Amino acid sequence: MEELAEEAGITVRTLRFYRERGLIPPPRKQGRIAWYDDHHLARLRTISALLERGHTLSGIADLASAFDSGRDVGEVLGLGEPSEETPVRLTPEELADYFEGEVTPENLTAALDLGYLATDGDEIVHISRRLLDVSSALVKEGVPLAAVLAAGREVRAHADALAALFTELLRTHAAEDDMARLRPLAKSVVEAELSMAMDRRLHD
């Protein structure tokens, strides 16, 4: 414990307090010896970084709980299917920088439930660089992250319906080997229709 506290730049008393609050996982016990490892050190450094960004210990504890119970990256990305999206690896403090003041336990849990986020050891994985950048840009424009996530849930439902429509269309009228080649055509139709729908809404 003394060695871990020294590495993390905190006092042993503070470390004990973090343990009592459940901010760090318990050490591995071997007889009367308690072993801490790099995961504990990474968690302590994350706590310090989040405190510097204005998060409270209570909020960090809630975030840690959501983080520890989140879906792991293997569960989210383990299908092995080809994808056009690029996953992004983030530390918790880097995620906090993307959505300053909006990384609450509720929003983190919602993002984990949607499958936007997954955990891999001490890192967070966002499934899509494009979705990460767009959602961050919306939050910076003043749209609450909770509203972005709620809209994302609705978009997911409509996107699933559109994917089902085009998949059935192509499987009925094209060879299975042509699916990947024809996929961009379906995306172009959706993009054009969405653009015209936005025009109609803005005109109204």
Coordinates of C-alpha atoms in Angstrom, one line a residue:
M1 CA 0.0 0.0 0.0
E2 CA 2.8 2.4 0.9
E3 CA 4.5 1.7 -2.5
L4 CA 1.3 2.2 -4.4
A5 CA 0.5 5.5 -2.6
E6 CA 4.1 6.8 -3.4
E7 CA 3.8 5.9 -7.1
A8 CA 0.4 7.6 -7.3
G9 CA 1.6 10.7 -5.4
I10 CA -1.0 10.4 -2.6
T11 CA -0.9 9.6 1.1
V12 CA -1.6 6.1 2.5
R13 CA -4.5 7.7 4.4
T14 CA -6.0 8.9 1.1
L15 CA -5.5 5.5 -0.5
R16 CA -7.3 3.8 2.4
F17 CA -10.1 6.3 2.0
Y18 CA -10.4 5.5 -1.7
R19 CA -10.5 1.8 -0.9
E20 CA -13.3 2.3 1.7
R21 CA -15.3 4.2 -0.9
G22 CA -14.9 1.5 -3.5
L23 CA -13.0 3.8 -5.9
I24 CA -10.4 1.1 -6.5
P25 CA -10.8 -2.7 -6.5
P26 CA -9.4 -4.7 -3.6
P27 CA -5.8 -6.0 -3.9
R28 CA -4.9 -9.6 -4.6
K29 CA -4.3 -11.3 -1.3
Q30 CA -1.4 -13.8 -0.9
G31 CA -1.3 -14.9 2.7
R32 CA -1.0 -11.7 4.8
I33 CA 0.4 -9.7 1.8
A34 CA -1.8 -7.5 -0.3
W35 CA -0.6 -7.0 -3.8
Y36 CA -1.5 -4.0 -5.9
D37 CA -0.7 -3.8 -9.7
D38 CA -0.7 -1.4 -12.6
H39 CA -4.5 -1.5 -12.8
H40 CA -4.7 0.0 -9.3
L41 CA -2.2 2.7 -10.2
A42 CA -4.0 3.5 -13.5
R43 CA -7.3 3.9 -11.5
L44 CA -5.6 6.2 -9.0
R45 CA -4.2 8.4 -11.7
T46 CA -7.6 8.5 -13.4
I47 CA -9.2 9.6 -10.1
S48 CA -6.6 12.4 -9.7
A49 CA -7.2 13.5 -13.3
L50 CA -11.0 13.6 -12.9
L51 CA -10.7 15.5 -9.6
E52 CA -8.7 18.1 -11.4
R53 CA -11.5 18.3 -14.0
G54 CA -14.0 19.2 -11.3
H55 CA -15.6 15.8 -10.6
T56 CA -16.5 15.0 -7.1
L57 CA -15.5 11.8 -5.3
S58 CA -19.1 10.7 -5.1
G59 CA -19.5 11.2 -8.8
I60 CA -16.2 9.4 -9.6
A61 CA -17.4 6.5 -7.4
D62 CA -20.6 6.3 -9.4
L63 CA -18.6 6.5 -12.7
A64 CA -16.3 3.7 -11.5
S65 CA -19.3 1.5 -10.7
A66 CA -20.8 2.0 -14.1
F67 CA -17.4 1.6 -15.8
D68 CA -16.7 -1.7 -13.9
S69 CA -20.1 -3.1 -14.7
G70 CA -20.0 -2.1 -18.4
R71 CA -19.9 -4.4 -21.4
D72 CA -16.4 -5.4 -22.3
V73 CA -15.0 -4.8 -25.8
G74 CA -15.1 -8.5 -26.7
E75 CA -18.8 -8.5 -26.1
V76 CA -19.4 -5.4 -28.2
L77 CA -16.9 -6.1 -31.0
G78 CA -16.6 -9.8 -30.8
L79 CA -18.8 -10.7 -33.8
G80 CA -15.8 -10.3 -36.1
E81 CA -18.0 -8.8 -38.8
P82 CA -16.4 -6.3 -41.3
S83 CA -17.2 -2.7 -40.4
E84 CA -16.5 0.7 -41.9
E85 CA -16.3 2.2 -38.4
T86 CA -13.0 2.8 -36.6
P87 CA -13.0 2.1 -32.8
V88 CA -11.3 4.6 -30.5
R89 CA -9.4 3.8 -27.3
L90 CA -9.8 6.3 -24.5
T91 CA -8.8 6.7 -20.9
P92 CA -11.7 7.9 -18.6
E93 CA -10.1 11.3 -18.4
E94 CA -9.8 11.6 -22.2
L95 CA -13.5 10.7 -22.4
A96 CA -14.2 13.5 -19.9
D97 CA -12.3 16.0 -22.1
Y98 CA -14.5 15.0 -25.1
F99 CA -17.7 15.7 -23.2
E100 CA -16.7 18.3 -20.5
G101 CA -19.1 18.3 -17.6
E102 CA -21.4 15.8 -19.3
V103 CA -19.8 12.5 -18.3
T104 CA -22.2 11.6 -15.6
P105 CA -23.0 8.0 -14.3
E106 CA -26.4 8.2 -16.1
N107 CA -24.9 9.2 -19.4
L108 CA -22.1 6.6 -19.1
T109 CA -24.6 3.9 -18.4
A110 CA -26.8 4.9 -21.3
A111 CA -23.8 4.9 -23.7
L112 CA -22.7 1.5 -22.4
D113 CA -26.3 0.2 -22.9
L114 CA -26.4 1.5 -26.4
G115 CA -23.1 -0.2 -27.2
Y116 CA -21.4 3.1 -28.0
L117 CA -18.9 2.4 -25.3
A118 CA -17.2 -0.8 -24.0
T119 CA -14.4 -1.5 -21.5
D120 CA -11.1 -3.2 -22.1
G121 CA -9.0 -3.3 -18.9
D122 CA -8.5 0.2 -17.8
E123 CA -9.4 1.7 -21.1
I124 CA -12.8 2.7 -22.7
V125 CA -13.4 1.8 -26.3
H126 CA -15.8 3.9 -28.4
I127 CA -17.1 1.8 -31.3
S128 CA -17.0 4.6 -33.9
R129 CA -14.7 7.6 -34.4
R130 CA -17.4 9.3 -36.5
L131 CA -20.0 8.9 -33.8
L132 CA -17.6 10.1 -31.1
D133 CA -16.6 13.2 -33.1
V134 CA -20.2 14.1 -34.1
S135 CA -21.6 13.6 -30.6
S136 CA -18.8 15.6 -29.1
A137 CA -19.4 18.4 -31.6
L138 CA -23.1 18.5 -30.7
V139 CA -22.4 18.7 -27.0
K140 CA -19.9 21.6 -27.7
E141 CA -22.8 23.3 -29.6
G142 CA -24.9 23.2 -26.4
V143 CA -26.9 20.0 -27.0
P144 CA -27.0 18.0 -23.7
L145 CA -25.3 14.6 -24.0
A146 CA -28.4 12.9 -22.5
A147 CA -30.4 14.3 -25.4
V148 CA -27.7 13.2 -27.9
L149 CA -27.9 9.7 -26.5
A150 CA -31.7 9.6 -26.5
A151 CA -31.7 10.7 -30.2
G152 CA -29.0 8.0 -30.9
R153 CA -31.3 5.4 -29.5
E154 CA -34.1 6.4 -31.9
V155 CA -31.7 6.7 -34.8
R156 CA -30.5 3.2 -34.0
A157 CA -34.1 1.8 -34.3
H158 CA -34.7 3.6 -37.7
A159 CA -31.2 2.5 -39.0
D160 CA -32.0 -1.1 -38.1
A161 CA -35.2 -0.9 -40.0
L162 CA -33.5 0.6 -43.0
A163 CA -30.7 -2.0 -42.9
A164 CA -33.3 -4.8 -42.8
L165 CA -35.1 -3.2 -45.8
F166 CA -32.0 -2.9 -48.0
T167 CA -30.5 -6.3 -46.9
E168 CA -33.8 -8.0 -47.9
L169 CA -33.9 -6.0 -51.2
L170 CA -30.3 -7.0 -52.2
R171 CA -30.6 -10.6 -51.1
T172 CA -33.7 -11.0 -53.2
H173 CA -32.4 -9.4 -56.3
A174 CA -28.6 -9.7 -56.2
A175 CA -26.0 -12.4 -55.5
E176 CA -24.7 -12.8 -52.0
D177 CA -21.2 -12.0 -53.2
D178 CA -22.4 -8.6 -54.5
M179 CA -23.6 -7.4 -51.0
A180 CA -20.4 -5.6 -50.1
R181 CA -20.1 -4.0 -53.5
L182 CA -23.7 -2.7 -53.5
R183 CA -23.7 -1.6 -49.8
P184 CA -22.6 2.0 -50.7
L185 CA -25.7 2.4 -53.0
A186 CA -28.0 1.8 -50.0
K187 CA -26.1 4.4 -48.0
S188 CA -26.4 6.9 -50.8
V189 CA -30.2 6.4 -51.0
V190 CA -30.5 7.0 -47.2
E191 CA -28.2 10.0 -47.3
A192 CA -30.1 11.6 -50.2
E193 CA -33.5 11.0 -48.6
L194 CA -32.4 12.3 -45.2
S195 CA -31.0 15.5 -46.9
M196 CA -34.3 16.1 -48.7
A197 CA -36.3 15.4 -45.5
M198 CA -34.2 17.9 -43.6
D199 CA -34.9 20.4 -46.4
R200 CA -38.6 19.8 -46.0
R201 CA -38.5 20.2 -42.2
L202 CA -36.4 23.4 -42.4
H203 CA -38.7 24.8 -45.0
D204 CA -41.8 24.1 -42.9

